[in-house]
mmCIF file of C-alpha atoms in Angstrom:
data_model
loop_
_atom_site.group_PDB
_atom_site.id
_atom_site.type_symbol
_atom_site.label_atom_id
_atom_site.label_comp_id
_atom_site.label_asym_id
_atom_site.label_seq_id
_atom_site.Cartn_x
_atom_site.Cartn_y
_atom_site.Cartn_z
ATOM 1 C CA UNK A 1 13.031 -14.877 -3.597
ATOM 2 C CA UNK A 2 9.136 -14.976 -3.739
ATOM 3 C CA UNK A 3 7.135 -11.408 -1.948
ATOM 4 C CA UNK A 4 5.781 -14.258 0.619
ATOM 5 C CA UNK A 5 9.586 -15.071 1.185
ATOM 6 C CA UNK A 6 11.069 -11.572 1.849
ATOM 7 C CA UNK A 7 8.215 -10.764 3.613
ATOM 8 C CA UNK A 8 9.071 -13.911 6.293
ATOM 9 C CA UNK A 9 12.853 -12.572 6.383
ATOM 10 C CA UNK A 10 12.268 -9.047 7.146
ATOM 11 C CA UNK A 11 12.993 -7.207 9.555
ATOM 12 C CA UNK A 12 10.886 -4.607 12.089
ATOM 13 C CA UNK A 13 11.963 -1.895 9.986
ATOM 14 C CA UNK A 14 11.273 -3.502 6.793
ATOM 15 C CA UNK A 15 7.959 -4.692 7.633
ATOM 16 C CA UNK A 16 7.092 -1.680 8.606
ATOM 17 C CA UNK A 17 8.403 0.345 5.134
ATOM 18 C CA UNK A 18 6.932 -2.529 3.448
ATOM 19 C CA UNK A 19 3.211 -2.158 4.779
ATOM 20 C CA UNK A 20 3.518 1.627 5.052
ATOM 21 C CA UNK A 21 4.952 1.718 0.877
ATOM 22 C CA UNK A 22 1.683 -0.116 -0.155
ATOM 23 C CA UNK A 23 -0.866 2.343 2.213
ATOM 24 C CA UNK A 24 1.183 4.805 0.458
ATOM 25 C CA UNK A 25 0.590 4.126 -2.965
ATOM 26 C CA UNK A 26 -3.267 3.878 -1.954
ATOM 27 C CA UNK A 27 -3.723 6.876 -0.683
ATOM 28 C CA UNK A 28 -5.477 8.617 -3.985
ATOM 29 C CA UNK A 29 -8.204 6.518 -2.779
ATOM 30 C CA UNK A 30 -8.465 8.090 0.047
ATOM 31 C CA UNK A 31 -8.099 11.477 -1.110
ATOM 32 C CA UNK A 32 -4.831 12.265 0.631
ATOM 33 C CA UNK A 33 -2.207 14.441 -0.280
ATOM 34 C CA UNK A 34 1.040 12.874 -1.139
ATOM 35 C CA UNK A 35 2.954 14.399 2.227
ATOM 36 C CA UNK A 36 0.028 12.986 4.627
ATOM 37 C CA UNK A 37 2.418 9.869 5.482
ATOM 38 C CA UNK A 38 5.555 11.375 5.911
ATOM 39 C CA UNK A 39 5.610 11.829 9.434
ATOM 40 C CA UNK A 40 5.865 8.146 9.587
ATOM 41 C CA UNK A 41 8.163 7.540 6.978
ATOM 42 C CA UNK A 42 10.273 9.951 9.240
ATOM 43 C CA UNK A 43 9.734 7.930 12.008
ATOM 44 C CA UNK A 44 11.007 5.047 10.431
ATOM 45 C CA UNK A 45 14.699 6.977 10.037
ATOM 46 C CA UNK A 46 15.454 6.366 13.449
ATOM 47 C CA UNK A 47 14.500 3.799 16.560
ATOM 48 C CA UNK A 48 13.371 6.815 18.620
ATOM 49 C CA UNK A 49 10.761 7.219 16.429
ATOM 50 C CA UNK A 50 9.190 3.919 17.027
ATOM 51 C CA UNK A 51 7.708 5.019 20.416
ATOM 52 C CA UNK A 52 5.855 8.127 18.507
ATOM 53 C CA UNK A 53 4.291 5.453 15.696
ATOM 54 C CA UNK A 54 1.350 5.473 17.460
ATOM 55 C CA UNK A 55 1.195 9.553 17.759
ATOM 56 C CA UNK A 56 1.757 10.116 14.694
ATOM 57 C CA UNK A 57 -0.101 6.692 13.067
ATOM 58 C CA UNK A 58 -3.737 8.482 14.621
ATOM 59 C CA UNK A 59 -2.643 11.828 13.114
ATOM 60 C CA UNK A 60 -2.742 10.693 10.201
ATOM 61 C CA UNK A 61 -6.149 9.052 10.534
ATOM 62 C CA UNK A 62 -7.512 11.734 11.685
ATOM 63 C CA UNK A 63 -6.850 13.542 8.581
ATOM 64 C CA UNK A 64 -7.693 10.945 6.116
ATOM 65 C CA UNK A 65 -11.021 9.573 8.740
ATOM 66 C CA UNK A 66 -12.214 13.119 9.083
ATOM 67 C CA UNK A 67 -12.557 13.223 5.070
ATOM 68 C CA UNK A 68 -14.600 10.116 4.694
ATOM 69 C CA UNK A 69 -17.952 8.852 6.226
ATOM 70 C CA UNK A 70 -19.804 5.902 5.861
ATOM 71 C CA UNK A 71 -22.180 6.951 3.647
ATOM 72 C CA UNK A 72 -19.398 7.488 0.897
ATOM 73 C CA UNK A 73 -19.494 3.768 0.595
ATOM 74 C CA UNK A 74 -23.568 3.896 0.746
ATOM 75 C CA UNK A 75 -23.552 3.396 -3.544
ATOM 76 C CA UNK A 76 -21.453 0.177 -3.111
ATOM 77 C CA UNK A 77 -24.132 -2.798 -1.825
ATOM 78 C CA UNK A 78 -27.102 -1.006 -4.195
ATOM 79 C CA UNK A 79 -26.048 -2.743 -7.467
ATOM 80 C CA UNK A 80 -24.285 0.345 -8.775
ATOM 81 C CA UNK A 81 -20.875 -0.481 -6.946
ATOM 82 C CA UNK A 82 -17.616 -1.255 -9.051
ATOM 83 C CA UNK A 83 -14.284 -2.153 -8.425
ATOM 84 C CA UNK A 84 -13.218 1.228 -7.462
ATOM 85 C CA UNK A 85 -15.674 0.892 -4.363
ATOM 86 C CA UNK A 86 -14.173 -1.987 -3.291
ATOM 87 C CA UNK A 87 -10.659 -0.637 -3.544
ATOM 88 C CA UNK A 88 -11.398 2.495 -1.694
ATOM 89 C CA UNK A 89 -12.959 0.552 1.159
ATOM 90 C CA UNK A 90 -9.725 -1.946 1.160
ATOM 91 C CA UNK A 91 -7.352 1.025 1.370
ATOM 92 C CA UNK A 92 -9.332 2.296 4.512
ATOM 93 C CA UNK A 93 -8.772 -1.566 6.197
ATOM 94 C CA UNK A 94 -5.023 -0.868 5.231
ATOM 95 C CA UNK A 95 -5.117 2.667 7.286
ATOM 96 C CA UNK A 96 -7.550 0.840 9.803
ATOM 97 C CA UNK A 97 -5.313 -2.467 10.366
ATOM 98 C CA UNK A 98 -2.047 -0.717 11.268
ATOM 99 C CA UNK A 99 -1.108 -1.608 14.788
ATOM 100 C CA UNK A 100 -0.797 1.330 17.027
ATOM 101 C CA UNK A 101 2.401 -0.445 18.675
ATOM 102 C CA UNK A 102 5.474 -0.829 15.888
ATOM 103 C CA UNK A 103 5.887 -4.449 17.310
ATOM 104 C CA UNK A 104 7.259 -7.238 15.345
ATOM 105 C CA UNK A 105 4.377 -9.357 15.512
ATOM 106 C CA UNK A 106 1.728 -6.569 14.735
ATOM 107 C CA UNK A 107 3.579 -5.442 11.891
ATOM 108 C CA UNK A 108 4.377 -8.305 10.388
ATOM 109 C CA UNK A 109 0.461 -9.211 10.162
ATOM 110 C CA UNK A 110 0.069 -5.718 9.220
ATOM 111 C CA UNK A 111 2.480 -5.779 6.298
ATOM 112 C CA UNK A 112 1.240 -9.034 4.985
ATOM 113 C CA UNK A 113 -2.465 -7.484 5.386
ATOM 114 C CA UNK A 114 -1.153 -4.722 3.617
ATOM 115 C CA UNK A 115 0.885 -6.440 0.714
ATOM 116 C CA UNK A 116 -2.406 -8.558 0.124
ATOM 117 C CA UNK A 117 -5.148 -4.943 0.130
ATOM 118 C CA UNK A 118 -2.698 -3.357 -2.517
ATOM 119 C CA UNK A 119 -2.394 -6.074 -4.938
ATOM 120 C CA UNK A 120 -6.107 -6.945 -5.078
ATOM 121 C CA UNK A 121 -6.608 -2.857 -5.431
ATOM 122 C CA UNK A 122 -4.385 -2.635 -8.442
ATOM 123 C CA UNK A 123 -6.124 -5.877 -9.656
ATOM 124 C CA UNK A 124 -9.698 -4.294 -9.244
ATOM 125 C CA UNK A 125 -8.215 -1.376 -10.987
ATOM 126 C CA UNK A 126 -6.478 -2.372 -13.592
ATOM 127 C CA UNK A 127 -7.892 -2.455 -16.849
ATOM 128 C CA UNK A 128 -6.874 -5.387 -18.344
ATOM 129 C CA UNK A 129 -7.604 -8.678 -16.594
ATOM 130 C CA UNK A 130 -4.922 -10.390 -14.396
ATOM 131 C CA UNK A 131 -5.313 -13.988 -15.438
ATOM 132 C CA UNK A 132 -3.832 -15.439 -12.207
ATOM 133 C CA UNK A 133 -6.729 -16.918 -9.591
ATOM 134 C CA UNK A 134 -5.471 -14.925 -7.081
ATOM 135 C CA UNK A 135 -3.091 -12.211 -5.420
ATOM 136 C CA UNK A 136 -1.694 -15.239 -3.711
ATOM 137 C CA UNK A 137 -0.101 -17.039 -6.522
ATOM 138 C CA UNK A 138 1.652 -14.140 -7.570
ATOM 139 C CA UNK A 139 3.210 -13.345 -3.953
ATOM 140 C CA UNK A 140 4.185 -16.779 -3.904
ATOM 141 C CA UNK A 141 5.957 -16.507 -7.487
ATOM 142 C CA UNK A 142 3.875 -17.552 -9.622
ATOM 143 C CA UNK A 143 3.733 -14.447 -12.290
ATOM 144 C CA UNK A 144 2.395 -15.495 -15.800
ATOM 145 C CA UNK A 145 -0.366 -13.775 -17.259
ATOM 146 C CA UNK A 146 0.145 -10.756 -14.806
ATOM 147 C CA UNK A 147 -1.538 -7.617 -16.020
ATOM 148 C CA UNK A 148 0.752 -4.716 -16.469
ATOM 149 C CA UNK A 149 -0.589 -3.015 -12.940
ATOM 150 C CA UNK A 150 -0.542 -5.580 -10.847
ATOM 151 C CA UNK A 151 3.013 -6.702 -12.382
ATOM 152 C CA UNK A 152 4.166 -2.941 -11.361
ATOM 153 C CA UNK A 153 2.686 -3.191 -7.569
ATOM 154 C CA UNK A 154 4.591 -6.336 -7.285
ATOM 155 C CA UNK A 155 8.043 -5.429 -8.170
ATOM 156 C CA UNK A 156 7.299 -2.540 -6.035
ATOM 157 C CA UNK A 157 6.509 -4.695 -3.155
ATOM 158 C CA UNK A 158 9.760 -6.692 -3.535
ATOM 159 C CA UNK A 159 12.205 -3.379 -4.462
ATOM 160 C CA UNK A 160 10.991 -2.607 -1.264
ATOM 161 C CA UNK A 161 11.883 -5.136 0.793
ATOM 162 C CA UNK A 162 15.180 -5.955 -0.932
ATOM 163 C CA UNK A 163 15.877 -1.985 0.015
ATOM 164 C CA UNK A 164 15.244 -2.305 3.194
ATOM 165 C CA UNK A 165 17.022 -5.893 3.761
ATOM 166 C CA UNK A 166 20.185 -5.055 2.139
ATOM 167 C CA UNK A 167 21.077 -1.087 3.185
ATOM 168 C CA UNK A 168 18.717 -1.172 6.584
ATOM 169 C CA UNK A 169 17.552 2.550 7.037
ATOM 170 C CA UNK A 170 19.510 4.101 4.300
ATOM 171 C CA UNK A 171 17.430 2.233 2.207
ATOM 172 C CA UNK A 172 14.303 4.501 3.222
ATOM 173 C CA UNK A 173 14.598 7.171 1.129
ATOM 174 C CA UNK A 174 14.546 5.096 -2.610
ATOM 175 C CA UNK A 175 12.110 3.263 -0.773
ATOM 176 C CA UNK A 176 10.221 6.371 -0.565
ATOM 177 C CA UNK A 177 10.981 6.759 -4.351
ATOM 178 C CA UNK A 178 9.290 3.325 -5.416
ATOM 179 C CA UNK A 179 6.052 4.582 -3.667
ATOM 180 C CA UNK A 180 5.595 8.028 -4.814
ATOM 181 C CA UNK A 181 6.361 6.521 -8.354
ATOM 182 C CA UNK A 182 3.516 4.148 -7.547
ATOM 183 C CA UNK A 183 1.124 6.327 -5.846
ATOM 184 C CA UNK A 184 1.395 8.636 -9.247
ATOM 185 C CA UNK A 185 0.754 5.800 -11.730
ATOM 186 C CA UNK A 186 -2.675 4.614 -9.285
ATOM 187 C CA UNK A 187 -3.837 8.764 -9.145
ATOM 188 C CA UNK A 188 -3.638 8.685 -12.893
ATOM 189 C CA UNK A 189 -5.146 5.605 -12.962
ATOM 190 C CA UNK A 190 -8.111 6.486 -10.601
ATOM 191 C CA UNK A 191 -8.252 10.391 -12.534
ATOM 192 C CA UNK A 192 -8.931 7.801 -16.205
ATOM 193 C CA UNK A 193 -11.432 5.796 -14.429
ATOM 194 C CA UNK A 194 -13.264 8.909 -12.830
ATOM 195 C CA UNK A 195 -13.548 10.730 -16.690
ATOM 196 C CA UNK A 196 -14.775 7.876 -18.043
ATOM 197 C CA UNK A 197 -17.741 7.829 -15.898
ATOM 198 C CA UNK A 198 -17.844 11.967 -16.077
#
């Protein structure tokens, strides 16, 4: 089954592990530490939680807002901009897109937002070119000539979602897993890019 496919089938929970999984592995681009999401993982453990989503949801932009202004971006329309730019400022529409209510409909739109943000991120990242047009194709199935980080974000996407859809919430915590595995590969991938230009 295609990312676009699972995506369409999941449930509230899943949508919402799916869209949070893919801020998650972002967050070196935001500077965050790798714990600043867990309260809403937690959240996700339980249905209770759903009514503190929004709580907790502008907690945690508080912490990541408060550590970026808009000049940090102020480099990126002056010629001097590069793909890292551009992938920190789609990270912070990721964070800026979630919906404060854990609806179905918001977070559906949110985790298709959000599956969309992460593989274009790895894409600007990644060293070696994708040779696919776009993100699209490859959600939809279409996988040949996928570079080696955009390959990894999208079985990540899909181990997800297959997590979630076939053990509901016990399949939160190797959910987790897949994302801090991800979120390490993009730091060390972000730390490479940052001593070559040191």
């Amino acid at each position: 089954m295609s990312l676009v496919e699972l995506i369409g089938q999941a449930d509230e929970r899943g949508l919402a592990a799916s869209g949070l999984a893919c801020l998650d592995r972002c967050i070196p681009l935001l500077g965050g530490d790798d714990e600043v999401l867990r309260p809403l993982w937690a959240g996700l453990a339980d249905d209770a939680g759903a009514a503190e989503w929004g709580e907790r949801l502008e907690q945690v932009r508080g912490k990541l807002g408060g550590e970026f202004g808009a000049g940090d971006f102020s480099g990126s329309g002056s010629g001097s901009g590069s793909g890292e730019d551009e992938a920190v400022l789609l990270a912070r529409r990721m964070l800026a897109a979630a919906p404060v209510e854990r609806s179905a409909a918001g977070i559906r739109a949110w985790a298709d937002t959000c599956s969309v943000a992460a593989l274009r991120i790895h894409r600007l990242l990644d060293p070696l070119k994708d040779a696919g047009d776009s993100v699209d194709a490859r959600r939809e199935g279409r996988t040949e000539g996928m570079s080696p980080l955009v390959a990894a974000e999208l079985r990540r996407q899909i181990t997800v979602l297959e997590l979630l859809a076939g053990h509901g919430p016990a399949g939160l915590r190797p959910a987790l897993e897949v994302s801090t595995e991800g979120r390490r590969v993009l730091r060390a991938v972000v730390s490479r890019r940052s001593r070559r230009r040191g």
